[in-house]
CSV table of C-alpha atoms and ligand atoms in Angstrom, one decimal:
chain,number,residue,atom,x,y,z
W,545,MET,CA,-107.1,36.0,59.5
W,546,LYS,CA,-103.5,37.0,59.8
W,547,ALA,CA,-102.9,40.2,61.8
W,548,ILE,CA,-100.1,42.0,63.5
W,549,ARG,CA,-100.7,42.0,67.3
W,550,VAL,CA,-98.9,44.0,69.9
W,551,ARG,CA,-99.2,42.4,73.4
W,552,GLU,CA,-96.7,44.6,75.2
W,553,PHE,CA,-95.2,48.0,74.4
W,554,GLY,CA,-91.6,47.9,73.3
W,555,GLY,CA,-89.2,47.7,70.3
W,556,PRO,CA,-90.1,46.6,66.8
W,557,GLU,CA,-89.8,42.9,67.9
W,558,VAL,CA,-93.2,43.2,69.8
W,559,LEU,CA,-95.0,43.3,66.4
W,560,ARG,CA,-96.0,39.7,65.9
W,561,LEU,CA,-98.0,38.0,63.2
W,562,GLU,CA,-100.9,36.0,64.7
W,563,GLU,CA,-104.1,34.3,63.7
W,564,VAL,CA,-107.2,36.1,65.0
W,565,PRO,CA,-110.9,35.9,64.1
W,566,VAL,CA,-112.2,38.0,61.2
W,567,PRO,CA,-114.3,40.8,62.8
W,568,ALA,CA,-118.0,41.0,61.8
W,569,PRO,CA,-119.4,44.4,60.7
W,570,GLY,CA,-122.1,45.8,63.1
W,571,ALA,CA,-124.6,48.5,62.2
W,572,GLY,CA,-122.9,51.4,60.3
W,573,GLN,CA,-119.6,49.5,59.9
W,574,VAL,CA,-117.7,48.2,56.9
W,575,LEU,CA,-115.4,45.2,56.7
W,576,VAL,CA,-112.5,45.8,54.3
W,577,ARG,CA,-110.2,43.1,52.9
W,578,VAL,CA,-106.9,45.0,53.2
W,579,ARG,CA,-104.6,44.8,50.2
W,580,ALA,CA,-102.1,47.3,51.5
W,581,ALA,CA,-101.5,49.1,54.8
W,582,GLY,CA,-99.6,52.3,55.3
W,583,VAL,CA,-96.8,52.6,57.8
W,584,ASN,CA,-96.5,55.9,59.7
W,585,PRO,CA,-94.0,57.2,62.3
W,586,TYR,CA,-96.7,57.6,65.0
W,587,GLU,CA,-97.3,53.9,65.0
W,588,THR,CA,-93.8,53.4,66.2
W,589,TYR,CA,-94.3,56.0,69.0
W,590,ILE,CA,-97.5,54.1,70.1
W,591,ARG,CA,-95.8,50.7,69.8
W,592,SER,CA,-92.9,51.8,72.1
W,593,GLY,CA,-95.5,53.1,74.7
W,594,ALA,CA,-94.2,56.7,74.3
W,595,TYR,CA,-97.4,58.5,73.1
W,596,ALA,CA,-100.1,60.5,74.8
W,597,LEU,CA,-102.9,58.2,73.6
W,598,LEU,CA,-102.2,54.5,74.0
W,599,PRO,CA,-104.6,51.7,73.0
W,600,ALA,CA,-105.5,48.9,75.3
W,601,LEU,CA,-103.3,45.8,74.9
W,602,PRO,CA,-103.3,43.7,72.8
W,603,TYR,CA,-104.0,45.7,69.7
W,604,THR,CA,-103.4,45.7,65.9
W,605,PRO,CA,-101.7,48.9,64.6
W,606,GLY,CA,-102.6,51.0,61.6
W,607,SER,CA,-105.0,53.7,60.5
W,608,ASP,CA,-104.2,53.8,56.8
W,609,GLY,CA,-105.0,51.1,54.3
W,610,ALA,CA,-106.7,50.2,51.0
W,611,GLY,CA,-108.6,47.2,49.7
W,612,LEU,CA,-112.0,45.8,48.8
W,613,VAL,CA,-115.2,46.0,50.7
W,614,GLU,CA,-115.9,42.5,51.9
W,615,ALA,CA,-119.2,43.1,53.8
W,616,VAL,CA,-121.3,45.9,55.3
W,617,GLY,CA,-123.4,46.2,58.4
W,618,ALA,CA,-127.0,47.3,58.7
W,619,GLY,CA,-127.7,50.8,57.4
W,620,VAL,CA,-124.5,51.3,55.4
W,621,GLU,CA,-125.3,53.2,52.2
W,622,ARG,CA,-122.0,54.7,51.0
W,623,ALA,CA,-120.2,51.4,50.5
W,624,LYS,CA,-121.0,48.0,49.0
W,625,PRO,CA,-119.2,44.7,48.7
W,626,GLY,CA,-116.6,44.8,46.0
W,627,ASP,CA,-115.9,48.5,46.1
W,628,ARG,CA,-112.3,49.6,45.9
W,629,VAL,CA,-111.7,51.8,48.9
W,630,TYR,CA,-109.1,53.5,51.1
W,631,ILE,CA,-109.4,53.6,54.8
W,632,ALA,CA,-108.9,56.8,56.9
W,633,LYS,CA,-108.8,55.6,60.5
W,634,CYS,CA,-110.5,52.4,61.6
W,635,LEU,CA,-111.8,50.4,64.5
W,636,SER,CA,-109.6,47.4,64.4
W,637,GLY,CA,-106.2,48.3,62.8
W,638,THR,CA,-105.1,48.0,59.2
W,639,TYR,CA,-101.9,45.8,59.7
W,640,ALA,CA,-104.2,42.8,59.0
W,641,GLN,CA,-105.9,40.9,56.3
W,642,TYR,CA,-109.3,42.5,57.2
W,643,ALA,CA,-110.0,45.8,58.9
W,644,LEU,CA,-113.3,47.0,60.4
W,645,ALA,CA,-114.1,50.7,59.9
W,646,LEU,CA,-117.0,53.1,60.4
W,647,GLU,CA,-118.9,53.9,57.1
W,648,GLU,CA,-117.5,57.5,57.2
W,649,GLN,CA,-113.9,56.1,57.5
W,650,VAL,CA,-114.1,54.4,54.1
W,651,HIS,CA,-113.7,56.3,50.9
W,652,LEU,CA,-113.8,55.2,47.2
W,653,LEU,CA,-110.3,54.8,45.7
W,654,PRO,CA,-110.0,56.5,42.3
W,655,ALA,CA,-109.6,54.0,39.5
W,656,GLY,CA,-106.1,55.3,38.6
W,657,LEU,CA,-104.7,54.6,42.0
W,658,GLY,CA,-103.3,51.2,43.2
W,659,PHE,CA,-104.0,49.8,46.6
W,660,GLN,CA,-100.4,50.6,47.7
W,661,GLN,CA,-101.0,54.2,46.9
W,662,GLY,CA,-104.4,54.1,48.6
W,663,ALA,CA,-102.6,53.0,51.8
W,664,GLY,CA,-100.6,56.3,51.6
W,665,ILE,CA,-103.5,58.7,51.7
W,666,TRP,CA,-105.0,59.5,55.1
W,667,VAL,CA,-102.2,60.4,57.4
W,668,PRO,CA,-99.9,61.9,54.8
W,669,TYR,CA,-102.4,63.9,52.8
W,670,GLY,CA,-104.7,64.6,55.7
W,671,THR,CA,-101.8,66.1,57.7
W,672,ALA,CA,-100.4,68.1,54.8
W,673,TRP,CA,-103.8,69.5,53.8
W,674,HIS,CA,-104.7,70.3,57.4
W,675,ALA,CA,-101.3,72.1,57.8
W,676,LEU,CA,-101.5,74.1,54.6
W,677,VAL,CA,-105.2,75.0,54.4
W,678,HIS,CA,-106.5,75.0,58.0
W,679,PHE,CA,-103.3,76.1,59.9
W,680,ALA,CA,-101.2,78.1,57.4
W,681,ARG,CA,-104.1,79.5,55.5
W,682,ALA,CA,-101.9,79.2,52.4
W,683,ARG,CA,-102.6,81.5,49.4
W,684,ALA,CA,-101.7,81.1,45.7
W,685,GLY,CA,-98.5,83.0,45.0
W,686,GLU,CA,-96.9,82.4,48.4
W,687,THR,CA,-93.7,80.5,49.0
W,688,VAL,CA,-93.7,77.4,51.2
W,689,LEU,CA,-90.7,75.5,52.5
W,690,VAL,CA,-91.5,71.8,53.0
W,691,HIS,CA,-88.8,71.0,55.5
W,692,GLY,CA,-88.6,67.2,55.1
W,693,ALA,CA,-90.0,66.8,51.6
W,694,SER,CA,-88.9,63.2,50.8
W,695,GLY,CA,-91.2,61.3,53.2
W,696,GLY,CA,-95.0,60.7,53.2
W,697,VAL,CA,-96.3,64.0,54.6
W,698,GLY,CA,-93.6,66.1,52.9
W,699,LEU,CA,-94.4,64.8,49.4
W,700,ALA,CA,-98.1,65.2,50.0
W,701,GLY,CA,-97.3,68.8,51.1
W,702,VAL,CA,-95.3,69.5,48.0
W,703,GLN,CA,-98.0,68.2,45.7
W,704,ILE,CA,-100.9,70.0,47.5
W,705,ALA,CA,-99.0,73.3,47.7
W,706,ARG,CA,-98.0,73.1,44.0
W,707,SER,CA,-101.6,72.4,43.0
W,708,MET,CA,-102.8,75.4,45.0
W,709,GLY,CA,-100.4,77.7,43.1
W,710,LEU,CA,-97.7,78.2,45.7
W,711,THR,CA,-93.9,78.2,45.0
W,712,VAL,CA,-92.6,75.1,46.7
W,713,PHE,CA,-89.1,74.7,48.2
W,714,GLY,CA,-88.3,71.2,49.6
W,715,THR,CA,-85.5,69.6,51.6
W,716,ALA,CA,-84.2,66.1,51.9
W,717,GLY,CA,-81.2,64.3,53.3
W,718,THR,CA,-80.2,62.2,50.3
W,719,ALA,CA,-79.7,62.7,46.5
W,720,LYS,CA,-82.6,60.4,45.8
W,721,GLY,CA,-84.9,62.2,48.2
W,722,LEU,CA,-83.9,65.6,46.7
W,723,GLU,CA,-84.6,64.3,43.1
W,724,LEU,CA,-88.0,62.9,44.3
W,725,ALA,CA,-89.1,66.2,45.9
W,726,ALA,CA,-88.1,68.1,42.7
W,727,ARG,CA,-89.9,65.6,40.5
W,728,GLU,CA,-93.1,65.9,42.6
W,729,GLY,CA,-93.2,69.7,42.4
W,730,ALA,CA,-90.5,71.5,44.4
W,731,SER,CA,-89.0,74.2,42.2
W,732,ARG,CA,-85.8,74.3,44.4
W,733,VAL,CA,-84.4,71.6,46.7
W,734,PHE,CA,-81.9,71.8,49.5
W,735,ASP,CA,-80.0,69.2,51.6
W,736,HIS,CA,-81.1,69.6,55.2
W,737,GLY,CA,-78.0,67.7,56.3
W,738,LYS,CA,-75.7,70.4,54.9
W,739,PRO,CA,-74.5,73.1,57.2
W,740,GLY,CA,-75.7,76.5,55.9
W,741,HIS,CA,-78.7,75.2,54.0
W,742,ALA,CA,-80.8,77.9,55.7
W,743,GLY,CA,-78.6,80.6,54.1
W,744,GLU,CA,-79.1,79.0,50.7
W,745,ILE,CA,-82.9,79.0,51.2
W,746,MET,CA,-82.8,82.7,52.1
W,747,GLU,CA,-80.7,83.4,49.0
W,748,ALA,CA,-83.3,81.6,46.9
W,749,THR,CA,-86.0,84.0,48.1
W,750,GLY,CA,-83.8,87.0,47.3
W,751,GLY,CA,-83.5,87.7,51.1
W,752,ARG,CA,-87.3,88.1,51.5
W,753,GLY,CA,-87.8,84.8,53.4
W,754,VAL,CA,-90.5,82.1,53.0
W,755,ASP,CA,-94.2,82.7,53.8
W,756,ILE,CA,-94.8,79.2,55.2
W,757,VAL,CA,-92.6,76.4,56.7
W,758,LEU,CA,-94.1,72.9,57.0
W,759,GLU,CA,-91.7,71.5,59.6
W,760,MET,CA,-91.1,67.8,60.0
W,761,LEU,CA,-88.4,68.0,62.6
W,762,ALA,CA,-89.0,71.0,64.8
W,763,ASN,CA,-86.6,70.1,67.6
W,764,VAL,CA,-83.7,70.5,65.1
W,765,ASN,CA,-85.0,73.3,62.8
W,766,LEU,CA,-87.4,75.6,64.6
W,767,ALA,CA,-85.0,78.3,65.7
W,768,ALA,CA,-83.6,78.6,62.1
W,769,ASP,CA,-87.2,78.5,60.7
W,770,THR,CA,-88.1,81.6,62.6
W,771,ARG,CA,-85.2,83.4,61.0
W,772,MET,CA,-86.2,82.3,57.5
W,773,LEU,CA,-89.7,83.7,57.6
W,774,ALA,CA,-91.0,86.6,55.5
W,775,GLN,CA,-93.2,89.3,57.1
W,776,ASN,CA,-96.4,87.6,58.4
W,777,GLY,CA,-94.7,84.2,57.9
W,778,ARG,CA,-96.0,81.0,59.6
W,779,VAL,CA,-94.2,77.9,60.8
W,780,ILE,CA,-96.5,74.9,61.0
W,781,VAL,CA,-95.0,72.3,63.3
W,782,ILE,CA,-95.9,68.8,62.0
W,783,GLY,CA,-93.2,66.7,63.5
W,784,SER,CA,-90.9,67.1,66.5
W,785,ARG,CA,-88.8,64.5,68.4
W,786,GLY,CA,-87.5,66.6,71.3
W,787,GLN,CA,-87.1,70.0,72.8
W,788,VAL,CA,-85.8,73.2,71.2
W,789,THR,CA,-84.9,76.8,72.2
W,790,ILE,CA,-86.1,79.7,70.1
W,791,ASP,CA,-85.7,83.5,70.2
W,792,PRO,CA,-89.2,85.0,70.2
W,793,ARG,CA,-87.8,88.3,68.9
W,794,GLU,CA,-87.2,86.6,65.6
W,795,LEU,CA,-91.0,86.2,65.3
W,796,MET,CA,-91.8,89.7,66.7
W,797,VAL,CA,-89.8,91.5,64.1
W,798,ARG,CA,-91.4,89.5,61.3
W,799,ARG,CA,-95.0,89.4,62.7
W,800,GLY,CA,-94.4,85.7,62.5
W,801,SER,CA,-96.2,82.8,64.1
W,802,ILE,CA,-95.7,79.2,65.0
W,803,ARG,CA,-98.7,76.9,65.0
W,804,ALA,CA,-98.8,73.2,65.7
W,805,PHE,CA,-101.3,70.3,65.7
W,806,THR,CA,-101.9,66.6,65.7
W,807,LEU,CA,-104.2,65.1,63.1
W,808,TRP,CA,-106.2,63.5,65.9
W,809,GLY,CA,-107.5,66.9,66.9
W,810,ILE,CA,-109.1,67.6,63.5
W,811,THR,CA,-112.8,68.5,63.7
W,812,PRO,CA,-115.4,66.6,61.8
W,813,GLU,CA,-116.0,69.7,59.5
W,814,GLU,CA,-112.3,70.0,58.8
W,815,GLU,CA,-112.1,66.3,58.1
W,816,LYS,CA,-114.9,66.6,55.5
W,817,GLU,CA,-113.0,69.4,53.8
W,818,VAL,CA,-109.9,67.3,53.7
W,819,HIS,CA,-111.6,64.4,52.0
W,820,ALA,CA,-113.3,66.7,49.5
W,821,GLY,CA,-110.1,68.6,48.7
W,822,VAL,CA,-107.8,65.6,48.7
W,823,GLY,CA,-110.4,63.4,46.9
W,824,SER,CA,-110.6,65.8,44.0
W,825,GLY,CA,-106.8,66.1,43.7
W,826,LEU,CA,-106.5,62.3,43.7
W,827,LEU,CA,-109.2,62.0,41.0
W,828,ASP,CA,-107.6,64.6,38.6
W,829,GLY,CA,-104.1,63.3,39.2
W,830,ALA,CA,-102.7,66.4,40.9
W,831,LEU,CA,-102.1,64.3,44.0
W,832,ARG,CA,-100.4,60.9,43.5
W,833,PRO,CA,-99.1,59.0,46.6
W,834,VAL,CA,-95.5,57.8,46.0
W,835,VAL,CA,-94.7,54.3,47.3
W,836,GLY,CA,-91.0,53.7,47.9
W,837,ARG,CA,-91.0,50.4,49.7
W,838,GLU,CA,-93.3,47.4,50.0
W,839,TYR,CA,-93.0,44.5,52.5
W,840,PRO,CA,-95.1,41.5,53.3
W,841,LEU,CA,-97.3,42.0,56.5
W,842,ALA,CA,-95.0,39.6,58.4
W,843,GLU,CA,-92.2,42.1,58.0
W,844,ALA,CA,-94.0,44.9,59.9
W,845,ALA,CA,-91.1,45.1,62.4
W,846,ARG,CA,-88.6,45.8,59.6
W,847,ALA,CA,-91.0,48.5,58.1
W,848,GLN,CA,-91.4,50.2,61.5
W,849,LYS,CA,-87.6,50.2,62.0
W,850,GLU,CA,-86.9,51.6,58.6
W,851,ILE,CA,-89.5,54.4,58.8
W,852,MET,CA,-87.4,55.9,61.7
W,853,GLU,CA,-84.2,55.8,59.7
W,854,PRO,CA,-82.8,58.6,57.5
W,855,GLY,CA,-83.2,58.3,53.7
W,856,ALA,CA,-87.0,58.6,53.3
W,857,TYR,CA,-88.4,57.9,49.8
W,858,GLY,CA,-92.2,58.3,49.9
W,859,LYS,CA,-94.3,55.7,51.7
W,860,ILE,CA,-93.5,52.3,53.2
W,861,VAL,CA,-96.5,49.9,52.8
W,862,LEU,CA,-97.3,46.4,54.1
W,863,LEU,CA,-98.9,43.8,51.9
W,864,PRO,CA,-101.1,41.2,53.8
W,865,PRO,CA,-101.3,37.7,52.3
W,866,GLU,CA,-104.2,37.5,49.8
W,867,THR,CA,-105.4,34.1,51.1
S,1325,LIG,P1,-91.3,59.9,56.9
S,1325,LIG,O1,-92.0,59.4,55.7
S,1325,LIG,O2,-90.4,59.0,57.7
S,1325,LIG,O3,-90.4,61.2,56.5
S,1325,LIG,C1,-89.6,61.9,57.4
S,1325,LIG,C2,-89.1,63.1,56.8
S,1325,LIG,O4,-88.3,63.9,57.7
S,1325,LIG,C3,-88.2,62.9,55.6
S,1325,LIG,O5,-88.5,63.7,54.5
S,1325,LIG,C4,-86.8,63.1,56.2
S,1325,LIG,O6,-85.8,63.4,55.2
S,1325,LIG,C5,-87.2,64.3,57.0
S,1325,LIG,N1,-86.1,64.7,57.9
S,1325,LIG,C6,-85.1,64.0,58.5
S,1325,LIG,N2,-84.2,64.8,59.1
S,1325,LIG,C7,-84.6,66.1,58.9
S,1325,LIG,C8,-84.1,67.4,59.2
S,1325,LIG,N3,-83.0,67.5,59.9
S,1325,LIG,N4,-84.8,68.5,58.9
S,1325,LIG,C9,-86.0,68.3,58.2
S,1325,LIG,N5,-86.5,67.2,57.8
S,1325,LIG,C10,-85.8,66.0,58.1
S,1325,LIG,O7,-92.4,60.5,58.0
S,1325,LIG,P2,-93.7,61.3,57.6
S,1325,LIG,O8,-94.8,60.4,57.7
S,1325,LIG,O9,-93.5,62.2,56.4
S,1325,LIG,O10,-93.8,62.2,59.0
S,1325,LIG,C11,-92.9,63.3,59.2
S,1325,LIG,C12,-93.0,63.7,60.6
S,1325,LIG,O11,-94.2,64.3,60.9
S,1325,LIG,C13,-92.8,62.6,61.6
S,1325,LIG,O12,-92.0,63.1,62.8
S,1325,LIG,C14,-94.2,62.3,62.1
S,1325,LIG,O13,-94.3,61.7,63.3
S,1325,LIG,C15,-94.8,63.6,62.0
S,1325,LIG,N6,-96.3,63.6,61.7
S,1325,LIG,C16,-97.1,64.3,62.5
S,1325,LIG,C17,-98.4,64.4,62.3
S,1325,LIG,C18,-99.3,65.3,63.1
S,1325,LIG,O14,-100.5,65.0,63.3
S,1325,LIG,N7,-98.8,66.4,63.6
S,1325,LIG,C19,-99.0,63.6,61.3
S,1325,LIG,C20,-98.2,62.8,60.5
S,1325,LIG,C21,-96.8,62.8,60.7
S,1325,LIG,P3,-84.6,62.4,54.8
S,1325,LIG,O15,-85.0,61.0,55.3
S,1325,LIG,O16,-84.5,62.6,53.4
S,1325,LIG,O17,-83.4,63.0,55.6
């Protein structure tokens, strides 16, 4: 089969398409014929060697994907050949024609969703759900600012928060991104590249502040976020690409808090809740992954380069060759 292999850590050029054997599913494992693989920023951090957890070389990147079950190992009960599924973490990497996953890492893809959308479920929706439900403990009627609402996690956050009955504000850096965040459920949108956008957000709350911030770029925004909080407000740090200085007094006067996580630390119980909650939203159409760009698998380097550039518009997905 064709698969992207990384033989040394480095720039996007280390992502090379190679011919490798198709893995065979062992007991409790499922082999999926991948029709689309999701591209996430963390895959670029790993590829460059700048991540806390690094795989042994060589490896195939990717934890998100969707396709058809090709074969199952002994004892597998929840999946059978031919099932349309999405993958949420896997053993062998989804940037490939086939991916090997544990039975519990494979979930039925609702009929209304395409494979490209299925490739945009686990990291984006898992992260946004974990942030809103487990970390922010969001309640209907609260106001959430999704700071970075045009990308994969941000749009998932907008849709989930909207479906939970929150008022959603979103930010983006382009007109297209702002339109998309509004279309997907943000009642007010703000340009995070515009000086003074924090003042506009405060004004939109009538000076009260927001209850929750889902923060995609904490090293840039965290200090301003603490000043935008309502009483008992919570900033949830999802993304950060550097250091930042904050004034703790801004939190003290607001009884505010900052919490942060990586999705890798999710507990098995929390993970089950995520799949139940997200799965039901996907079934009833409240949650609908937005795919902005599709590239052939061979163009993985281009996809990983573009995901780190400004101008996000939903997910970037890779399409492996069908034969
Ligand atoms: P993505 O699809 O590339 O989207 C990036 C988002 O960040 C876009 O909405 C982008 O907006 C926005 N952004 C750019 N500059 C910003 C600024 N100054 N202020 C606020 N937002 C800004 O990436 P993603 O998959 O949504 O992931 C978002 C971040 O979360 C990444 O840093 C990623 O590594 C991290 N993440 C963390 C976890 C975790 O476990 N903690 C899980 C998933 C993702 P424009 O392009 O419109 O400017």
